[in-house]
mmCIF file of C-alpha atoms in Angstrom:
data_model
loop_
_atom_site.group_PDB
_atom_site.id
_atom_site.type_symbol
_atom_site.label_atom_id
_atom_site.label_comp_id
_atom_site.label_asym_id
_atom_site.label_seq_id
_atom_site.Cartn_x
_atom_site.Cartn_y
_atom_site.Cartn_z
ATOM 1 C CA UNK A 19 -12.804 0.837 -26.215
ATOM 2 C CA UNK A 20 -10.731 -1.578 -24.129
ATOM 3 C CA UNK A 21 -12.726 -3.486 -21.518
ATOM 4 C CA UNK A 22 -11.452 -4.700 -18.160
ATOM 5 C CA UNK A 23 -11.163 -8.261 -19.463
ATOM 6 C CA UNK A 24 -9.026 -7.024 -22.369
ATOM 7 C CA UNK A 25 -6.401 -5.360 -20.198
ATOM 8 C CA UNK A 26 -3.106 -7.084 -19.551
ATOM 9 C CA UNK A 27 -3.140 -8.858 -16.172
ATOM 10 C CA UNK A 28 -1.151 -7.483 -13.247
ATOM 11 C CA UNK A 29 2.051 -9.545 -13.160
ATOM 12 C CA UNK A 30 2.972 -10.561 -9.606
ATOM 13 C CA UNK A 31 6.133 -11.941 -8.024
ATOM 14 C CA UNK A 32 5.644 -13.861 -4.753
ATOM 15 C CA UNK A 33 8.383 -14.208 -2.132
ATOM 16 C CA UNK A 34 7.970 -16.429 0.945
ATOM 17 C CA UNK A 35 10.299 -18.999 2.479
ATOM 18 C CA UNK A 36 7.497 -21.537 3.041
ATOM 19 C CA UNK A 37 6.593 -23.675 0.024
ATOM 20 C CA UNK A 38 2.991 -24.212 1.140
ATOM 21 C CA UNK A 39 2.427 -20.474 1.649
ATOM 22 C CA UNK A 40 3.773 -19.660 -1.804
ATOM 23 C CA UNK A 41 1.597 -22.373 -3.334
ATOM 24 C CA UNK A 42 -1.459 -21.020 -1.541
ATOM 25 C CA UNK A 43 -0.792 -17.431 -2.570
ATOM 26 C CA UNK A 44 -0.153 -18.501 -6.171
ATOM 27 C CA UNK A 45 -3.420 -20.442 -6.270
ATOM 28 C CA UNK A 46 -5.409 -17.559 -4.761
ATOM 29 C CA UNK A 47 -3.927 -14.876 -6.997
ATOM 30 C CA UNK A 48 -4.150 -16.859 -10.229
ATOM 31 C CA UNK A 49 -7.837 -17.421 -9.490
ATOM 32 C CA UNK A 50 -8.460 -13.650 -9.330
ATOM 33 C CA UNK A 51 -9.506 -11.636 -12.329
ATOM 34 C CA UNK A 52 -6.732 -9.613 -13.916
ATOM 35 C CA UNK A 53 -3.826 -11.087 -11.918
ATOM 36 C CA UNK A 54 -1.083 -13.495 -13.012
ATOM 37 C CA UNK A 55 1.739 -14.888 -10.868
ATOM 38 C CA UNK A 56 4.905 -14.737 -12.977
ATOM 39 C CA UNK A 57 7.589 -15.681 -10.461
ATOM 40 C CA UNK A 58 8.356 -17.081 -7.009
ATOM 41 C CA UNK A 59 11.274 -16.643 -4.618
ATOM 42 C CA UNK A 60 12.275 -18.349 -1.362
ATOM 43 C CA UNK A 61 14.087 -15.374 0.207
ATOM 44 C CA UNK A 62 14.515 -11.641 -0.170
ATOM 45 C CA UNK A 63 17.772 -11.782 -2.101
ATOM 46 C CA UNK A 64 16.289 -14.172 -4.633
ATOM 47 C CA UNK A 65 13.207 -11.949 -4.869
ATOM 48 C CA UNK A 66 15.308 -8.855 -5.615
ATOM 49 C CA UNK A 67 17.333 -10.619 -8.296
ATOM 50 C CA UNK A 68 14.257 -12.118 -9.934
ATOM 51 C CA UNK A 69 12.294 -8.867 -9.754
ATOM 52 C CA UNK A 70 15.090 -6.983 -11.478
ATOM 53 C CA UNK A 71 15.186 -9.663 -14.168
ATOM 54 C CA UNK A 72 11.486 -10.062 -14.981
ATOM 55 C CA UNK A 73 10.193 -6.635 -13.816
ATOM 56 C CA UNK A 74 6.798 -7.703 -12.375
ATOM 57 C CA UNK A 75 4.074 -5.106 -11.892
ATOM 58 C CA UNK A 76 3.875 -5.902 -8.169
ATOM 59 C CA UNK A 77 6.002 -7.829 -5.674
ATOM 60 C CA UNK A 78 4.249 -9.603 -2.802
ATOM 61 C CA UNK A 79 6.843 -10.067 -0.063
ATOM 62 C CA UNK A 80 6.781 -11.846 3.278
ATOM 63 C CA UNK A 81 8.652 -10.047 6.067
ATOM 64 C CA UNK A 82 10.433 -12.942 7.768
ATOM 65 C CA UNK A 83 12.669 -14.560 5.160
ATOM 66 C CA UNK A 84 16.268 -15.832 5.244
ATOM 67 C CA UNK A 85 19.281 -14.240 3.520
ATOM 68 C CA UNK A 86 17.451 -10.899 3.116
ATOM 69 C CA UNK A 87 14.200 -10.135 4.899
ATOM 70 C CA UNK A 88 11.167 -8.568 3.261
ATOM 71 C CA UNK A 89 11.794 -5.096 4.667
ATOM 72 C CA UNK A 90 15.296 -4.895 3.219
ATOM 73 C CA UNK A 91 14.062 -6.330 -0.084
ATOM 74 C CA UNK A 92 11.356 -3.659 -0.109
ATOM 75 C CA UNK A 93 13.941 -0.904 0.442
ATOM 76 C CA UNK A 94 16.043 -2.249 -2.418
ATOM 77 C CA UNK A 95 13.108 -2.548 -4.820
ATOM 78 C CA UNK A 96 10.868 0.370 -3.808
ATOM 79 C CA UNK A 97 12.790 2.696 -1.497
ATOM 80 C CA UNK A 98 12.883 6.460 -1.904
ATOM 81 C CA UNK A 99 16.323 6.336 -3.528
ATOM 82 C CA UNK A 100 15.377 3.731 -6.140
ATOM 83 C CA UNK A 101 15.317 5.278 -9.612
ATOM 84 C CA UNK A 102 12.829 2.828 -11.120
ATOM 85 C CA UNK A 103 10.906 1.326 -8.177
ATOM 86 C CA UNK A 104 8.699 -1.749 -8.362
ATOM 87 C CA UNK A 105 5.496 -1.586 -6.282
ATOM 88 C CA UNK A 106 5.667 -3.823 -3.206
ATOM 89 C CA UNK A 107 2.925 -5.236 -0.991
ATOM 90 C CA UNK A 108 4.183 -6.680 2.291
ATOM 91 C CA UNK A 109 2.281 -9.620 3.757
ATOM 92 C CA UNK A 110 2.872 -11.166 7.162
ATOM 93 C CA UNK A 111 1.402 -13.320 9.904
ATOM 94 C CA UNK A 112 2.505 -10.856 12.562
ATOM 95 C CA UNK A 113 0.341 -7.833 13.421
ATOM 96 C CA UNK A 114 3.206 -5.818 14.900
ATOM 97 C CA UNK A 115 3.433 -2.029 14.622
ATOM 98 C CA UNK A 116 7.199 -2.181 14.090
ATOM 99 C CA UNK A 117 6.662 -4.294 10.976
ATOM 100 C CA UNK A 118 3.997 -1.948 9.620
ATOM 101 C CA UNK A 119 6.143 1.128 10.216
ATOM 102 C CA UNK A 120 9.177 -0.583 8.755
ATOM 103 C CA UNK A 121 7.316 -1.653 5.627
ATOM 104 C CA UNK A 122 5.947 1.827 4.961
ATOM 105 C CA UNK A 123 9.280 3.524 5.647
ATOM 106 C CA UNK A 124 10.920 1.037 3.275
ATOM 107 C CA UNK A 125 8.534 2.083 0.490
ATOM 108 C CA UNK A 126 5.784 -0.554 0.530
ATOM 109 C CA UNK A 127 2.462 0.387 -1.053
ATOM 110 C CA UNK A 128 0.492 -2.147 0.931
ATOM 111 C CA UNK A 129 0.548 -4.104 4.156
ATOM 112 C CA UNK A 130 -1.624 -7.174 4.686
ATOM 113 C CA UNK A 131 -1.997 -9.932 7.226
ATOM 114 C CA UNK A 132 -1.959 -13.438 5.761
ATOM 115 C CA UNK A 133 -5.520 -14.017 6.941
ATOM 116 C CA UNK A 134 -6.797 -11.033 4.973
ATOM 117 C CA UNK A 135 -8.629 -13.211 2.446
ATOM 118 C CA UNK A 136 -8.558 -13.535 -1.366
ATOM 119 C CA UNK A 137 -10.629 -10.419 -2.112
ATOM 120 C CA UNK A 138 -8.447 -8.074 -0.069
ATOM 121 C CA UNK A 139 -5.277 -9.683 -1.370
ATOM 122 C CA UNK A 140 -6.420 -9.060 -4.932
ATOM 123 C CA UNK A 141 -7.490 -5.523 -4.053
ATOM 124 C CA UNK A 142 -4.074 -4.751 -2.560
ATOM 125 C CA UNK A 143 -2.289 -6.053 -5.660
ATOM 126 C CA UNK A 144 -4.480 -4.012 -8.001
ATOM 127 C CA UNK A 145 -4.113 -0.918 -5.794
ATOM 128 C CA UNK A 146 -0.321 -1.189 -5.762
ATOM 129 C CA UNK A 147 -0.198 -1.624 -9.524
ATOM 130 C CA UNK A 148 -2.027 1.663 -10.065
ATOM 131 C CA UNK A 149 -0.009 3.566 -7.462
ATOM 132 C CA UNK A 150 -2.425 3.469 -4.536
ATOM 133 C CA UNK A 151 -1.744 2.224 -1.013
ATOM 134 C CA UNK A 152 -3.859 -0.327 0.799
ATOM 135 C CA UNK A 153 -3.305 -1.224 4.446
ATOM 136 C CA UNK A 154 -5.199 -4.042 6.137
ATOM 137 C CA UNK A 155 -8.261 -2.463 7.823
ATOM 138 C CA UNK A 156 -7.394 -4.365 11.010
ATOM 139 C CA UNK A 157 -4.310 -2.192 11.440
ATOM 140 C CA UNK A 158 -5.049 0.956 9.413
ATOM 141 C CA UNK A 159 -6.592 3.263 11.992
ATOM 142 C CA UNK A 160 -4.248 2.179 14.799
ATOM 143 C CA UNK A 161 -1.285 2.598 12.462
ATOM 144 C CA UNK A 162 -2.239 6.090 11.364
ATOM 145 C CA UNK A 163 -2.988 7.314 14.869
ATOM 146 C CA UNK A 164 0.198 5.857 16.350
ATOM 147 C CA UNK A 165 2.483 6.830 13.481
ATOM 148 C CA UNK A 166 1.000 10.334 13.303
ATOM 149 C CA UNK A 167 2.325 11.009 16.800
ATOM 150 C CA UNK A 168 5.812 9.655 16.174
ATOM 151 C CA UNK A 169 8.878 11.883 15.927
ATOM 152 C CA UNK A 170 9.570 10.733 12.359
ATOM 153 C CA UNK A 171 6.055 11.543 11.180
ATOM 154 C CA UNK A 172 6.035 14.883 12.996
ATOM 155 C CA UNK A 173 9.357 15.847 11.434
ATOM 156 C CA UNK A 174 8.169 14.943 7.928
ATOM 157 C CA UNK A 175 4.829 16.653 8.464
ATOM 158 C CA UNK A 176 6.473 19.827 9.778
ATOM 159 C CA UNK A 177 8.792 19.860 6.761
ATOM 160 C CA UNK A 178 5.841 19.950 4.390
ATOM 161 C CA UNK A 179 4.638 23.497 3.717
ATOM 162 C CA UNK A 180 0.931 24.353 3.725
ATOM 163 C CA UNK A 181 -0.840 23.539 0.434
ATOM 164 C CA UNK A 182 0.143 26.016 -2.262
ATOM 165 C CA UNK A 183 -3.500 26.099 -3.311
ATOM 166 C CA UNK A 184 -6.164 26.146 -0.575
ATOM 167 C CA UNK A 185 -8.176 22.949 -0.215
ATOM 168 C CA UNK A 186 -11.798 23.073 -1.309
ATOM 169 C CA UNK A 187 -14.565 22.233 1.159
ATOM 170 C CA UNK A 188 -15.084 18.882 -0.548
ATOM 171 C CA UNK A 189 -11.352 18.132 -0.438
ATOM 172 C CA UNK A 190 -11.418 18.867 3.299
ATOM 173 C CA UNK A 191 -14.256 16.354 3.668
ATOM 174 C CA UNK A 192 -12.366 13.712 1.698
ATOM 175 C CA UNK A 193 -9.168 14.394 3.656
ATOM 176 C CA UNK A 194 -10.972 13.910 6.966
ATOM 177 C CA UNK A 195 -12.438 10.633 5.710
ATOM 178 C CA UNK A 196 -9.022 9.379 4.614
ATOM 179 C CA UNK A 197 -7.636 10.306 8.029
ATOM 180 C CA UNK A 198 -10.297 8.143 9.672
ATOM 181 C CA UNK A 199 -9.068 5.163 7.637
ATOM 182 C CA UNK A 200 -11.984 4.975 5.182
ATOM 183 C CA UNK A 201 -11.438 3.329 1.808
ATOM 184 C CA UNK A 202 -12.483 4.932 -1.473
ATOM 185 C CA UNK A 203 -15.807 3.092 -1.644
ATOM 186 C CA UNK A 204 -16.637 4.048 1.947
ATOM 187 C CA UNK A 205 -15.759 7.684 1.280
ATOM 188 C CA UNK A 206 -17.996 7.700 -1.778
ATOM 189 C CA UNK A 207 -20.939 6.334 0.197
ATOM 190 C CA UNK A 208 -20.378 8.673 3.129
ATOM 191 C CA UNK A 209 -20.123 11.787 0.962
ATOM 192 C CA UNK A 210 -22.576 10.657 -1.739
ATOM 193 C CA UNK A 211 -20.056 11.012 -4.546
ATOM 194 C CA UNK A 212 -18.841 8.589 -7.212
ATOM 195 C CA UNK A 213 -15.723 6.448 -6.889
ATOM 196 C CA UNK A 214 -14.042 8.337 -9.741
ATOM 197 C CA UNK A 215 -14.746 11.632 -7.973
ATOM 198 C CA UNK A 216 -13.199 10.291 -4.771
ATOM 199 C CA UNK A 217 -10.060 9.278 -6.683
ATOM 200 C CA UNK A 218 -9.890 12.695 -8.352
ATOM 201 C CA UNK A 219 -10.082 14.479 -4.990
ATOM 202 C CA UNK A 220 -7.425 12.230 -3.444
ATOM 203 C CA UNK A 221 -5.063 12.788 -6.378
ATOM 204 C CA UNK A 222 -5.602 16.536 -6.053
ATOM 205 C CA UNK A 223 -4.958 16.412 -2.301
ATOM 206 C CA UNK A 224 -1.709 14.494 -2.761
ATOM 207 C CA UNK A 225 -0.524 16.998 -5.362
ATOM 208 C CA UNK A 226 -1.434 20.033 -3.263
ATOM 209 C CA UNK A 227 0.068 18.690 -0.035
ATOM 210 C CA UNK A 228 3.064 16.981 -1.616
ATOM 211 C CA UNK A 229 2.720 13.434 -0.292
ATOM 212 C CA UNK A 230 3.252 10.115 -2.074
ATOM 213 C CA UNK A 231 0.299 8.026 -0.932
ATOM 214 C CA UNK A 232 -2.902 8.035 1.099
ATOM 215 C CA UNK A 233 -1.131 6.814 4.243
ATOM 216 C CA UNK A 234 1.111 9.889 4.254
ATOM 217 C CA UNK A 235 -1.978 11.935 3.438
ATOM 218 C CA UNK A 236 -3.750 10.559 6.507
ATOM 219 C CA UNK A 237 -0.722 11.181 8.708
ATOM 220 C CA UNK A 238 -0.495 14.788 7.475
ATOM 221 C CA UNK A 239 -4.167 15.236 8.296
ATOM 222 C CA UNK A 240 -3.764 13.797 11.795
ATOM 223 C CA UNK A 241 -0.783 16.033 12.512
ATOM 224 C CA UNK A 242 -2.967 19.045 11.742
ATOM 225 C CA UNK A 243 -6.065 17.848 13.548
ATOM 226 C CA UNK A 244 -8.065 17.399 10.363
ATOM 227 C CA UNK A 245 -9.585 14.039 11.368
ATOM 228 C CA UNK A 246 -12.968 14.830 12.772
#
């Protein structure tokens, strides 16, 4: 049986136009268990070229960069039309809704503020590598509530048909918790179920509803008044 320490580390590419920020991120990430920084870029265009060359497991991109900004780089690497997308986590100093919306629309699997801290940074990288989405808790609930009422979210939500298979009572509970912005651990504690069970329910919900990540899942729930 392969233990956690025996698994290959998550290979990360960092892109930020400030040398000190890149150095700090590299130091933080390399100090985390199961993460290895394998490349650095000073702008979005360089990040795209390097990512295509070395194929990291996750790209950590700043938003404000010269030549090509982080949002455009995210679209190129992880957008809906990309055949072989690379998971992207966007990180920024600016807590602006337009940046959050832009990052998620571009295909990002995570959005963090630069003051999030080492533990959350590592958690976001690991989450992205396994296909989950992690949004900084400081913006999660506001993001979901605001985006759920937007025309774009309403149009996407209306285009999704009702679940082909009815949701179970427990899935309804998990869906409501996701819509309130709770993380997997918090959902497990609130519903008195294991972390693996939470993940199983969320995977089932995504499949039944036809969404790509837990953010879209939460938005779908808000559009239908599931959050309670």
